[in-house]
PDB file of C-alpha atoms and ligand atoms in Angstrom:
ATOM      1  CA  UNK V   1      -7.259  18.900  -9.660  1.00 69.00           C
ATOM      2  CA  UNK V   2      -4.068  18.009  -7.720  1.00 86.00           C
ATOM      3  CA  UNK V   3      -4.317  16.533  -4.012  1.00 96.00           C
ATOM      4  CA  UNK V   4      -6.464  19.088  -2.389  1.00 96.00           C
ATOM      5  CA  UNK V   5     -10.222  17.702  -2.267  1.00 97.00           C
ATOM      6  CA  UNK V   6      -9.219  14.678  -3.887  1.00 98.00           C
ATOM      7  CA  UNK V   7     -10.602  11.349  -2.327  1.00 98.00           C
ATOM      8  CA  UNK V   8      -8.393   8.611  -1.941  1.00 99.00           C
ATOM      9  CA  UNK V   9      -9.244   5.090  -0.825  1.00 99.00           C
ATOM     10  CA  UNK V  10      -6.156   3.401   1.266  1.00 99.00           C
ATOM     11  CA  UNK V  11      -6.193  -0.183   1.865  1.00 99.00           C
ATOM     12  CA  UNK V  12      -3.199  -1.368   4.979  1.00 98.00           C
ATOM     13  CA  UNK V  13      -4.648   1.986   6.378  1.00 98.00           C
ATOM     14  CA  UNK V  14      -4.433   1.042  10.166  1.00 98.00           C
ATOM     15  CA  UNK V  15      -0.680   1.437  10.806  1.00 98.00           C
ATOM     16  CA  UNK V  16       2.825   2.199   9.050  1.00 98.00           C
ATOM     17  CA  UNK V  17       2.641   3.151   5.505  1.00 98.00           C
ATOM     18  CA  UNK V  18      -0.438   3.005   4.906  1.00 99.00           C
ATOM     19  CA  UNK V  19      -1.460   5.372   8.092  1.00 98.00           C
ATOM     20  CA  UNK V  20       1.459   7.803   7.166  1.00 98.00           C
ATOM     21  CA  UNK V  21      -0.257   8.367   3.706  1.00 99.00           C
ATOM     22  CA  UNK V  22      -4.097   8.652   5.568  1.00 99.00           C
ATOM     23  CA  UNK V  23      -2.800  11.362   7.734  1.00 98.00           C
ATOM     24  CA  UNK V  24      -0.312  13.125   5.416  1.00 98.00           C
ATOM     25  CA  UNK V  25      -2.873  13.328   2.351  1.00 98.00           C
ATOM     26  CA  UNK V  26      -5.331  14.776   4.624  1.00 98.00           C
ATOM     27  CA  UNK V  27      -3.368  17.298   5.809  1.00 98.00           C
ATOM     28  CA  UNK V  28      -2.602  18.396   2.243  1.00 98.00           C
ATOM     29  CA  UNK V  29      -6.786  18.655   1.790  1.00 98.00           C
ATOM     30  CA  UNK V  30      -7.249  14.726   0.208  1.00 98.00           C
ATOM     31  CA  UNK V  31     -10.546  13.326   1.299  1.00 98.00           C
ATOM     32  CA  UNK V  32      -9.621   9.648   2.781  1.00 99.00           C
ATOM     33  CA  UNK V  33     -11.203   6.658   2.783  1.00 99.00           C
ATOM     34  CA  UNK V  34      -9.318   3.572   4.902  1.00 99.00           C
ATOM     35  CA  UNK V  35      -9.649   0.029   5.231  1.00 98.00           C
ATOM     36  CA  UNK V  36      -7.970  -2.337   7.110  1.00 98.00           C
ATOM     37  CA  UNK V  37      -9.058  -5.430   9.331  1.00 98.00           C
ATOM     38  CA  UNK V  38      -8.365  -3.667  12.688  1.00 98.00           C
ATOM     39  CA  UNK V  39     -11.014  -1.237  12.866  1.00 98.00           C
ATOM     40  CA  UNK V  40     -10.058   0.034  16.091  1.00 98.00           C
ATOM     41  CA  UNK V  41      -6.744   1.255  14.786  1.00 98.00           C
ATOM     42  CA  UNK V  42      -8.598   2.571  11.836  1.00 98.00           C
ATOM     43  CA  UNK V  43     -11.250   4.547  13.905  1.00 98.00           C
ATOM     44  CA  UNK V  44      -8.301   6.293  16.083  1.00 98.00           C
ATOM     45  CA  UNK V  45      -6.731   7.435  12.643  1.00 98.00           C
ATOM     46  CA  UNK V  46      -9.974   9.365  11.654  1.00 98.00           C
ATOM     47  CA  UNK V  47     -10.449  10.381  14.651  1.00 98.00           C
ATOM     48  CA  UNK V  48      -6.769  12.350  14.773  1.00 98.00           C
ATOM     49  CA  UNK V  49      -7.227  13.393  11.096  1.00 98.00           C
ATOM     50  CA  UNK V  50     -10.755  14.873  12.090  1.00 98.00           C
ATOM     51  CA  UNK V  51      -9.403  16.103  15.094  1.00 98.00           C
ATOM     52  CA  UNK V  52      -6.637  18.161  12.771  1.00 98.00           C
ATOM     53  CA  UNK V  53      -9.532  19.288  10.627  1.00 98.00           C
ATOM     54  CA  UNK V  54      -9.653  16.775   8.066  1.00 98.00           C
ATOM     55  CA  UNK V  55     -12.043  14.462   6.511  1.00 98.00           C
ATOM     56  CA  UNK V  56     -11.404  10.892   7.173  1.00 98.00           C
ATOM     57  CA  UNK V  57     -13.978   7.896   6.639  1.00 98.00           C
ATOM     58  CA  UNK V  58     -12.979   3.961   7.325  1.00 98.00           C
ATOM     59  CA  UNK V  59     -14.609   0.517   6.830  1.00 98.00           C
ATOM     60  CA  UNK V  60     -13.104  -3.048   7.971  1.00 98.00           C
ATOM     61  CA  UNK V  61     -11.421  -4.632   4.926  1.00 99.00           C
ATOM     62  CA  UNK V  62      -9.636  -7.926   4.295  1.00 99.00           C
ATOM     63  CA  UNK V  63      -8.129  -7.223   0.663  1.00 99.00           C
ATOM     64  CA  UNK V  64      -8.659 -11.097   0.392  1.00 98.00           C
ATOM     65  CA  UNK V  65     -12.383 -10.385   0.093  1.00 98.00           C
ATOM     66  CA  UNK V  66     -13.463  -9.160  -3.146  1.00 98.00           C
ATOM     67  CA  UNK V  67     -16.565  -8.164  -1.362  1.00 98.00           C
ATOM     68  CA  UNK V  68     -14.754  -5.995   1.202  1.00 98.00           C
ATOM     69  CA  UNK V  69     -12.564  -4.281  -1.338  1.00 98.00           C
ATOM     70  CA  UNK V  70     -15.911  -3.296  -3.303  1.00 98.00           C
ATOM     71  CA  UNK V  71     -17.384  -2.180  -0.066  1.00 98.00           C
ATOM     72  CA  UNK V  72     -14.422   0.225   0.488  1.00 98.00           C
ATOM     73  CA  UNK V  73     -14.602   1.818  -3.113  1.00 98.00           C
ATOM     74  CA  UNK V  74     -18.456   2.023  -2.588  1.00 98.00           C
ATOM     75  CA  UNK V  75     -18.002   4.186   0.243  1.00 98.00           C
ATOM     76  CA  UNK V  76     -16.271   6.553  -0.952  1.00 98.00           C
ATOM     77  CA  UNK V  77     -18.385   6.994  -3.951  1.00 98.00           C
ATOM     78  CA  UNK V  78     -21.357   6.771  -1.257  1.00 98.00           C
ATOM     79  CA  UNK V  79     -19.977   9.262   0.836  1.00 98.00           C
ATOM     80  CA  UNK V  80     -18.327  12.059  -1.770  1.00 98.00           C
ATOM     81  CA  UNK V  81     -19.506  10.729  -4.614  1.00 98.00           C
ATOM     82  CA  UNK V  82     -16.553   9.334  -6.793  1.00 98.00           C
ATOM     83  CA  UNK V  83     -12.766   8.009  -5.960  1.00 98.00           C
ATOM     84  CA  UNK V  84     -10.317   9.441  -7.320  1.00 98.00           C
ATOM     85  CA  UNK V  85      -7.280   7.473  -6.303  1.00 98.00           C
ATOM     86  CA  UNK V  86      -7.045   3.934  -4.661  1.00 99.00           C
ATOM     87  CA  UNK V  87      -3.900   3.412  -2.970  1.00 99.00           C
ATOM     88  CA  UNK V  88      -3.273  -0.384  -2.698  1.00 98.00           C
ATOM     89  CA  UNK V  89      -0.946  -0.810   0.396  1.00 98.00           C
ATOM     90  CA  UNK V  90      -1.803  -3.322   2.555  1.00 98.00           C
ATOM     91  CA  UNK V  91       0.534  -6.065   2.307  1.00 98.00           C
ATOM     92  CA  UNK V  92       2.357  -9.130   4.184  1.00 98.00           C
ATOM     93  CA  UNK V  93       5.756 -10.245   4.848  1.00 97.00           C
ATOM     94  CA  UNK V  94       6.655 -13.730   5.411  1.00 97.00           C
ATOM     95  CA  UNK V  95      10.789 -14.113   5.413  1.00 94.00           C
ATOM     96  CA  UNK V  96      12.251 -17.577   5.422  1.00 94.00           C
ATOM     97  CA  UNK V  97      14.584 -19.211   2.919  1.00 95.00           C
ATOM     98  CA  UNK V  98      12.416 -21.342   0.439  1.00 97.00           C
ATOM     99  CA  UNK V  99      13.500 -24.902   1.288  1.00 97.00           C
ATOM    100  CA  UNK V 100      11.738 -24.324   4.761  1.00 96.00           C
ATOM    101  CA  UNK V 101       8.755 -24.923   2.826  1.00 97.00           C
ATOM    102  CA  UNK V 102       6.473 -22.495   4.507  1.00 97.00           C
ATOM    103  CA  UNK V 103       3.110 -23.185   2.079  1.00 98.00           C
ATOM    104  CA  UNK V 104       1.110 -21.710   4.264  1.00 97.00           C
ATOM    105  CA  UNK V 105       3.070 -18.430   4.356  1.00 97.00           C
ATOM    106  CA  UNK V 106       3.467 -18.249   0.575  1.00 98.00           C
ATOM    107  CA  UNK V 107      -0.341 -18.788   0.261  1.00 98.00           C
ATOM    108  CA  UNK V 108      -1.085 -15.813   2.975  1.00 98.00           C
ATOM    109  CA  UNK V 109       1.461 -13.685   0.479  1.00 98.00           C
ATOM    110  CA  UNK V 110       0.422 -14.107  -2.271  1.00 98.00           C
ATOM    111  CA  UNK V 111      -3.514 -13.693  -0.969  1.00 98.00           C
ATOM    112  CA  UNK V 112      -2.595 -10.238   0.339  1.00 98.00           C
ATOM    113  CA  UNK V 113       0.093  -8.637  -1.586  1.00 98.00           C
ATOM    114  CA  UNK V 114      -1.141  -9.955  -5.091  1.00 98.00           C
ATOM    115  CA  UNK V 115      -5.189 -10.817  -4.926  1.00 98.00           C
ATOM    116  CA  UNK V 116      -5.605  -8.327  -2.815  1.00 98.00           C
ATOM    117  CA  UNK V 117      -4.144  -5.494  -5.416  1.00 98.00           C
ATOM    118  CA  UNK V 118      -6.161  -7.469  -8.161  1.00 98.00           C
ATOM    119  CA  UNK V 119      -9.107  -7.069  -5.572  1.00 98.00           C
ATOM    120  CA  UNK V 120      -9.150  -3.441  -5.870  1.00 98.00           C
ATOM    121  CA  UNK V 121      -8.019  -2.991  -9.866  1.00 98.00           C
ATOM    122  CA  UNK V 122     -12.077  -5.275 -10.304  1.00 98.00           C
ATOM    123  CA  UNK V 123     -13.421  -2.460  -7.708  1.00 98.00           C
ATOM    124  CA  UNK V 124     -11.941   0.459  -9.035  1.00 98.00           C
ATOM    125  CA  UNK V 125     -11.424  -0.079 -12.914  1.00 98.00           C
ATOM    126  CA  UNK V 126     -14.780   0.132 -13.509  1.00 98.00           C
ATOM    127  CA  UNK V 127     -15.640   3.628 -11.495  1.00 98.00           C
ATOM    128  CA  UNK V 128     -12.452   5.229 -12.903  1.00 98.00           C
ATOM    129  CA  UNK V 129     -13.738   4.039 -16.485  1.00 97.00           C
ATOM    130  CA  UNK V 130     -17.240   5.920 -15.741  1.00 98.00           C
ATOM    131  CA  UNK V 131     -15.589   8.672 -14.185  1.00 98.00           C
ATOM    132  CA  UNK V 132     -13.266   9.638 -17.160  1.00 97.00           C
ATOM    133  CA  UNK V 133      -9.964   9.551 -14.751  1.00 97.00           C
ATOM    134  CA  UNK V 134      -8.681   7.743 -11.681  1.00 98.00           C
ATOM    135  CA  UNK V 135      -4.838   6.957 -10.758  1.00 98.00           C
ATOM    136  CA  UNK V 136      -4.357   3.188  -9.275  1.00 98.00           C
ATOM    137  CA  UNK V 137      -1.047   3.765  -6.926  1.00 98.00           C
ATOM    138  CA  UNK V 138       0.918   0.278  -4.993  1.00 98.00           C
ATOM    139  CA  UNK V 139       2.990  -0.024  -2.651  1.00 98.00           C
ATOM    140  CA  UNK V 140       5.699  -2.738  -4.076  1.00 98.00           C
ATOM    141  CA  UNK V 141       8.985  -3.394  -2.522  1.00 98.00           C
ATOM    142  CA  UNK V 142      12.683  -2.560  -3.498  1.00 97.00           C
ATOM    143  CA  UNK V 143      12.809  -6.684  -2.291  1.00 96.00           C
ATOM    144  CA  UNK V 144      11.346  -7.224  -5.894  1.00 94.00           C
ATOM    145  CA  UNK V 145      14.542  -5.166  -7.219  1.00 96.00           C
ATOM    146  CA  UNK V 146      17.560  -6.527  -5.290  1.00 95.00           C
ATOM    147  CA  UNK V 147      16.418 -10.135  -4.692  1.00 95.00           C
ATOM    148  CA  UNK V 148      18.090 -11.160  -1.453  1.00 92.00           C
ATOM    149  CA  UNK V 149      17.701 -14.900   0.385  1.00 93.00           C
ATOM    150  CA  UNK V 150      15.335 -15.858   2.845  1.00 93.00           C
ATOM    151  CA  UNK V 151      12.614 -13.045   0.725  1.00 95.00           C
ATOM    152  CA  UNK V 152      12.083 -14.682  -2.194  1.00 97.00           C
ATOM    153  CA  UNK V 153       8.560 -15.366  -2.333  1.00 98.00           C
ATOM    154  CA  UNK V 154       7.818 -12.230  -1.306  1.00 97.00           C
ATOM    155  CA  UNK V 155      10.291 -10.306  -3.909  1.00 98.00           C
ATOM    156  CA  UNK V 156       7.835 -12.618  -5.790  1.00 98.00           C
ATOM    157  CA  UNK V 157       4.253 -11.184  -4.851  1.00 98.00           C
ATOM    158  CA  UNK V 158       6.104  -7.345  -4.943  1.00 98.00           C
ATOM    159  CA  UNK V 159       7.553  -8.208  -8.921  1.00 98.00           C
ATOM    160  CA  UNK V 160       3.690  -9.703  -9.780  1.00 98.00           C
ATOM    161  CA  UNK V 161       2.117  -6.444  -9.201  1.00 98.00           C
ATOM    162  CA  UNK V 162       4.910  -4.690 -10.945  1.00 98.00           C
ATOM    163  CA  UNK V 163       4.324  -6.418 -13.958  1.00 98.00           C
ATOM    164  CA  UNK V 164       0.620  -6.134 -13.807  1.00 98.00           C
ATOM    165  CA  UNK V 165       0.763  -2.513 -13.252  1.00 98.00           C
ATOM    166  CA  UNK V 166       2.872  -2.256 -15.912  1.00 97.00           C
ATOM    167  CA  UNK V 167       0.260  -4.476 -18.151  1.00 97.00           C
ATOM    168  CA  UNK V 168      -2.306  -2.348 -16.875  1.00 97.00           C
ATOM    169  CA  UNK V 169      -0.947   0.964 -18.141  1.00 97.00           C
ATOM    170  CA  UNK V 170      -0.273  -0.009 -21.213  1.00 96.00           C
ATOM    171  CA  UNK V 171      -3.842  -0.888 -21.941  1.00 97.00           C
ATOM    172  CA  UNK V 172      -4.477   2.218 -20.137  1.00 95.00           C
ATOM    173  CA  UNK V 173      -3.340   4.486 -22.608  1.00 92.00           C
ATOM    174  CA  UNK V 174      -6.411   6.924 -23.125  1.00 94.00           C
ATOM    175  CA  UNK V 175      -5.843   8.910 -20.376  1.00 94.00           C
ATOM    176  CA  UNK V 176      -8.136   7.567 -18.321  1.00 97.00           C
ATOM    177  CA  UNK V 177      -5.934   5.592 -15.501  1.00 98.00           C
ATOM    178  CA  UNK V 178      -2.747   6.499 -13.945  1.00 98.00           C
ATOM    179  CA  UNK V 179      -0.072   4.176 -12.503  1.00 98.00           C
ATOM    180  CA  UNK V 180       2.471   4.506  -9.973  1.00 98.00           C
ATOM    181  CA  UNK V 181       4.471   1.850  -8.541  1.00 98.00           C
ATOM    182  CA  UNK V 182       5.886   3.042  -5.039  1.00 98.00           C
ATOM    183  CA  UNK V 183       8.950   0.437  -4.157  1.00 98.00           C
ATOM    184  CA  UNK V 184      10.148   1.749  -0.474  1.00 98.00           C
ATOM    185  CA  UNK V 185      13.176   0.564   0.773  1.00 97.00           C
ATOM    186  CA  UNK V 186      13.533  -0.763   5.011  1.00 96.00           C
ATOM    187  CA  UNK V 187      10.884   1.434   6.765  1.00 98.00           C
ATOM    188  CA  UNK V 188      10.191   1.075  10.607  1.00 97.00           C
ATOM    189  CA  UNK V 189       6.893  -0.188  10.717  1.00 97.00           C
ATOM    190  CA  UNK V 190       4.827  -3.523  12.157  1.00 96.00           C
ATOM    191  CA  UNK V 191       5.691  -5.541   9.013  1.00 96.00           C
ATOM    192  CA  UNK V 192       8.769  -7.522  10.382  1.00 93.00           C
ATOM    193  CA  UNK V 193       7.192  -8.164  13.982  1.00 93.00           C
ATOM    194  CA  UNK V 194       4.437 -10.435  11.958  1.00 92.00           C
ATOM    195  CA  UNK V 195       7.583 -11.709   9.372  1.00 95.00           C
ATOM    196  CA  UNK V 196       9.699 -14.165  11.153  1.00 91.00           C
ATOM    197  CA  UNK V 197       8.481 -16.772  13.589  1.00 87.00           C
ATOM    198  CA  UNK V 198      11.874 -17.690  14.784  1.00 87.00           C
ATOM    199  CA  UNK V 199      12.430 -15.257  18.303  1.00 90.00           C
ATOM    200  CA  UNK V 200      16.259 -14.821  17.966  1.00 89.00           C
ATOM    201  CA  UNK V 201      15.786 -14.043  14.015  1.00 87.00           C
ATOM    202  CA  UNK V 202      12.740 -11.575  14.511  1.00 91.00           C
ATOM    203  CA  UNK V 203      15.197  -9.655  17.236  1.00 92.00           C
ATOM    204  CA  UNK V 204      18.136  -9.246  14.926  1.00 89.00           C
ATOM    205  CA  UNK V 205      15.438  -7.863  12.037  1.00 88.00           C
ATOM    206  CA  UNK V 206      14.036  -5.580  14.401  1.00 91.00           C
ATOM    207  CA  UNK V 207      17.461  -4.136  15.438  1.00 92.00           C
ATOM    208  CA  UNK V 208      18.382  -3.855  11.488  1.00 89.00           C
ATOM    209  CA  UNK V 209      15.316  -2.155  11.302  1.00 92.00           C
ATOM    210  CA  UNK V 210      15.869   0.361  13.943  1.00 92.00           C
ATOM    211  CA  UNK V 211      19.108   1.246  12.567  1.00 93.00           C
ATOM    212  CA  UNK V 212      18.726   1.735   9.479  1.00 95.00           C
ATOM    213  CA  UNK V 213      14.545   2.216   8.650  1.00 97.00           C
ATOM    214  CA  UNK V 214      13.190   5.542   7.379  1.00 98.00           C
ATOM    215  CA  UNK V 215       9.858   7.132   9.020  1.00 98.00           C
ATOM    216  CA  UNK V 216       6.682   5.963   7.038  1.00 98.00           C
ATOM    217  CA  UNK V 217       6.085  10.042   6.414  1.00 98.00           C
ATOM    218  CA  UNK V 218       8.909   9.542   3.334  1.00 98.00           C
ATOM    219  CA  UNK V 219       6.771   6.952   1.718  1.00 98.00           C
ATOM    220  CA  UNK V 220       3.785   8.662   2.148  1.00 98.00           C
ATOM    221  CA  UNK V 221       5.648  11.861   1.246  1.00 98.00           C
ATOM    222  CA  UNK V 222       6.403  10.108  -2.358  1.00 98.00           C
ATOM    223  CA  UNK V 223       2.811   8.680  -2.800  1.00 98.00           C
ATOM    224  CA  UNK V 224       2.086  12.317  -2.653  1.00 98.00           C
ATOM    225  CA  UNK V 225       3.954  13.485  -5.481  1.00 98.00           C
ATOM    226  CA  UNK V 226       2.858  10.971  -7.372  1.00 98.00           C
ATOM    227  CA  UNK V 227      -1.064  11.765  -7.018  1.00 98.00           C
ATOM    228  CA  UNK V 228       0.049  15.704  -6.851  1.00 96.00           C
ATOM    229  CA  UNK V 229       0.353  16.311 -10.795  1.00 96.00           C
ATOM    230  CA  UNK V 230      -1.385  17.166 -13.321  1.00 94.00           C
ATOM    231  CA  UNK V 231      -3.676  14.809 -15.332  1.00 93.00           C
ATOM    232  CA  UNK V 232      -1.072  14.202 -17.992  1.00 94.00           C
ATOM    233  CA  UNK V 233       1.191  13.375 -15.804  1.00 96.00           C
ATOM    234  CA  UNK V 234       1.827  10.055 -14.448  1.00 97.00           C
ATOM    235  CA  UNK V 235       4.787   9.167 -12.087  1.00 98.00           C
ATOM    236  CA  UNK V 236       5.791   5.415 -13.360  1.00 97.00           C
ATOM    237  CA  UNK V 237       7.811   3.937 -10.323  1.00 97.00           C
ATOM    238  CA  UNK V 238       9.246   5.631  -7.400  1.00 98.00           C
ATOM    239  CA  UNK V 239      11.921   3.909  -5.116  1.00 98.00           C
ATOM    240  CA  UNK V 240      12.377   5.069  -1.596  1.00 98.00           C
ATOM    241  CA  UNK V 241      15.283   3.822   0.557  1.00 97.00           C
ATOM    242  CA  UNK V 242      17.571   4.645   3.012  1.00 97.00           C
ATOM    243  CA  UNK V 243      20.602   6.394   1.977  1.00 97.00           C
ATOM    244  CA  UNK V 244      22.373   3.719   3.806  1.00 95.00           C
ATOM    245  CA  UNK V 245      20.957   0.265   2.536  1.00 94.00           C
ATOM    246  CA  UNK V 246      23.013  -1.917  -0.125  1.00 90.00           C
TER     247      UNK V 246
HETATM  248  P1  NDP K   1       2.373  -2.626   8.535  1.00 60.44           P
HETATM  249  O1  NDP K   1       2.370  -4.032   9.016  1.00 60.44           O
HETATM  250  O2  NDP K   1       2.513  -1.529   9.513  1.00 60.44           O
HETATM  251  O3  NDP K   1       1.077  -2.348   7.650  1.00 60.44           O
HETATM  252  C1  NDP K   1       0.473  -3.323   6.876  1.00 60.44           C
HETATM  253  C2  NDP K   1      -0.971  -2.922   6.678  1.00 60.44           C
HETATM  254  O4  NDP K   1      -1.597  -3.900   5.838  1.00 60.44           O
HETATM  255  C3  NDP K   1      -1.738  -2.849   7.966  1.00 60.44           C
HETATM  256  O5  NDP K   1      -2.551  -1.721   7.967  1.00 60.44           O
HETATM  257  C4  NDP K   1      -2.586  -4.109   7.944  1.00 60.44           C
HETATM  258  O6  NDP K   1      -3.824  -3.846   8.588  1.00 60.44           O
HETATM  259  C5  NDP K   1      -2.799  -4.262   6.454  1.00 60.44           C
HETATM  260  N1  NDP K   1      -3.176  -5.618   6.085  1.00 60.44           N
HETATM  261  C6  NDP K   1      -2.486  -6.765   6.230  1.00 60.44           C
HETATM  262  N2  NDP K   1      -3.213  -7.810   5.788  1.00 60.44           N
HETATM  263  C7  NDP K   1      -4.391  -7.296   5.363  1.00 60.44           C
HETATM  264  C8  NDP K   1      -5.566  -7.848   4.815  1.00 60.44           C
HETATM  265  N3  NDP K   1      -5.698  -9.163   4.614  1.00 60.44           N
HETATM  266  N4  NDP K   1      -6.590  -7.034   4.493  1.00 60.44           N
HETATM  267  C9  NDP K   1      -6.484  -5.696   4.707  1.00 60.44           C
HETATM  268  N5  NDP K   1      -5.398  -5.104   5.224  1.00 60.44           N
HETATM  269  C10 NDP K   1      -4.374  -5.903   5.553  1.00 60.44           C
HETATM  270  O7  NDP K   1       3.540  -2.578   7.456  1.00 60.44           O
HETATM  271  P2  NDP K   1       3.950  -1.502   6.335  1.00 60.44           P
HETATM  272  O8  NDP K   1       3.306  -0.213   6.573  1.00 60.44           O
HETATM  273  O9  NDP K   1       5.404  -1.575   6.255  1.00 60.44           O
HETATM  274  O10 NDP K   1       3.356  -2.192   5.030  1.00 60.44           O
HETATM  275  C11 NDP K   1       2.637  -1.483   4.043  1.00 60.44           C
HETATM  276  C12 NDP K   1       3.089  -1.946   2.664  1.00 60.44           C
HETATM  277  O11 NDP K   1       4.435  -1.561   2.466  1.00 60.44           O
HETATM  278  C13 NDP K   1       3.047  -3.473   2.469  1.00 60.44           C
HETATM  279  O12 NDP K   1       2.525  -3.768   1.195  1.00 60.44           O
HETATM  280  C14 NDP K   1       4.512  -3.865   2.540  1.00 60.44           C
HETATM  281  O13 NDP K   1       4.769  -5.042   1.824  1.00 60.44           O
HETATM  282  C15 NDP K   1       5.151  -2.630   1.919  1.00 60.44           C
HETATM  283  N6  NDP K   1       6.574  -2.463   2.194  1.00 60.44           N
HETATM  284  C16 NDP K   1       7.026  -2.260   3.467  1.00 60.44           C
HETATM  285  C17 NDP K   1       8.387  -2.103   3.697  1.00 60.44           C
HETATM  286  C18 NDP K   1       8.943  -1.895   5.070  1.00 60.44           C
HETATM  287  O14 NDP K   1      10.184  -1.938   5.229  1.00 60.44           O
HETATM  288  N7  NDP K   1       8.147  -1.646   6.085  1.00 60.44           N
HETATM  289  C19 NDP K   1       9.360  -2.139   2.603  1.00 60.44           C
HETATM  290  C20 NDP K   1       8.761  -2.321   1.309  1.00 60.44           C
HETATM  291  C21 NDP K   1       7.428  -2.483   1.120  1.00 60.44           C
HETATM  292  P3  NDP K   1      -4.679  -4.890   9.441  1.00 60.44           P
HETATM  293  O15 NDP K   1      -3.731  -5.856  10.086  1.00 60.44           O
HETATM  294  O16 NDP K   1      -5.388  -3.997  10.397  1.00 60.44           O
HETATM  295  O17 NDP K   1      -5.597  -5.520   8.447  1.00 60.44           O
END
């Protein structure tokens, strides 16, 4: 089976990447499943993939919550009966150099972008395990590849799931689970209005942004290359940039 009638849970499903992927998987004939906190964003997203004739379901989910992350995988086994792919993508931002000491913004990193993946290998491992297959796809960060200042923590959080991705697969080597590691580059979406505090900072970042960011459709583009192979295929890491960042 390659995309078509696949179902694919998407956490970070209510705007940029993670939206991109909802709507461009369902076009291609995936069966998706979104979570997200804001469930009004969510419910507009299935409503436009329904509306284009495909087959979208959503649930409210804080990746913090193991309980929520469960509930998401649940539904989708609930609703069509298994989950094929869970494609961990929600995720947090929080740029300032380290000596500003921002605790609280590490914490709220490290939460998201790291517990929150762990939060869904607990809810999916196990149904992938009793299915026989299942492919565990994240959304990491070329930040974890060219460590630059003022992003180290989060480089951080992106190079933890790398590594246990990386751990995962290679006690994942009966065929059972697939991993891909998707490491996009500057893409224009919400994440760097909620990543800098400081007014005069967040305005440069958002003019860098709209410069030189790609549309969220490449990312989701790659995440569907990724799930489109066959079973004995697994697409390790995939970085997707703009031709013109250093
Ligand atoms: P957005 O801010 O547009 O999307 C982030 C998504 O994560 C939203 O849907 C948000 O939904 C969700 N989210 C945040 N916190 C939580 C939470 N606690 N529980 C559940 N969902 C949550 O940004 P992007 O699309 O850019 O981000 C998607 C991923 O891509 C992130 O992991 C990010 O680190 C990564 N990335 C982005 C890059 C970029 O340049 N944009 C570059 C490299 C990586 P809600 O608020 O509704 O819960």
């Amino acid at each position: 089976m390659t995309i078509e009638g696949k179902v694919v849970a998407i956490t970070g499903a209510s705007s940029g990447i993670g939206e991109a992927t909802a709507r461009h998987l369902a076009s291609l004939g995936a069966i998706v499943v979104l979570g997200a906190r804001r469930t009004d964003r969510l419910e507009r997203v299935v409503a436009q993939i329904e509306a284009d004739g495909g087959v979208a379901v959503a649930t409210r989910v804080d990746v913090t919550d193991p309980d929520d992350v469960r509930s998401l995988v649940g539904l989708a086994i609930e609703r069509f009966g298994r989950l094929d792919v869970l494609v961990g993508n929600a995720g947090i931002s929080k740029i300032s150099p380290v000596a500003d000491l921002d605790v609280e913004g590490w914490s709220a990193m490290i939460d998201v972008n790291v517990k929150g993946i762990l939060h869904g290998i607990a809810a999916a491992l196990p149904v992938f395990r009793r299915q026989g297959s299942g492919h565990l796809v994240t959304v990491i960060s070329t930040s974890g590849l060219k460590i630059v200042p003022t992003q180290a923590v989060y480089a951080g959080t992106k190079n933890a799931v790398r590594t246990l991705l990386e751990g995962l697969r290679q006690e994942s080597t009966d065929g059972v689970l697939r991993t891909t590691s998707i490491s996009p580059g500057y893409v224009r979406t919400e994440l760097i209005d909620h990543a800098v505090d400081d007014p005069e900072v967040l305005e440069q970042a958002r003019q860098n942004m709209a410069e030189l960011g790609i549309d969220p459709a490449a990312v989701a583009r790659a995440i569907a290359f990724a799930i489109d192979q066959p079973e004995d295929v697994e697409i390790g890491d995939l970085t997707i940039r703009p031709t013109r960042q250093n």
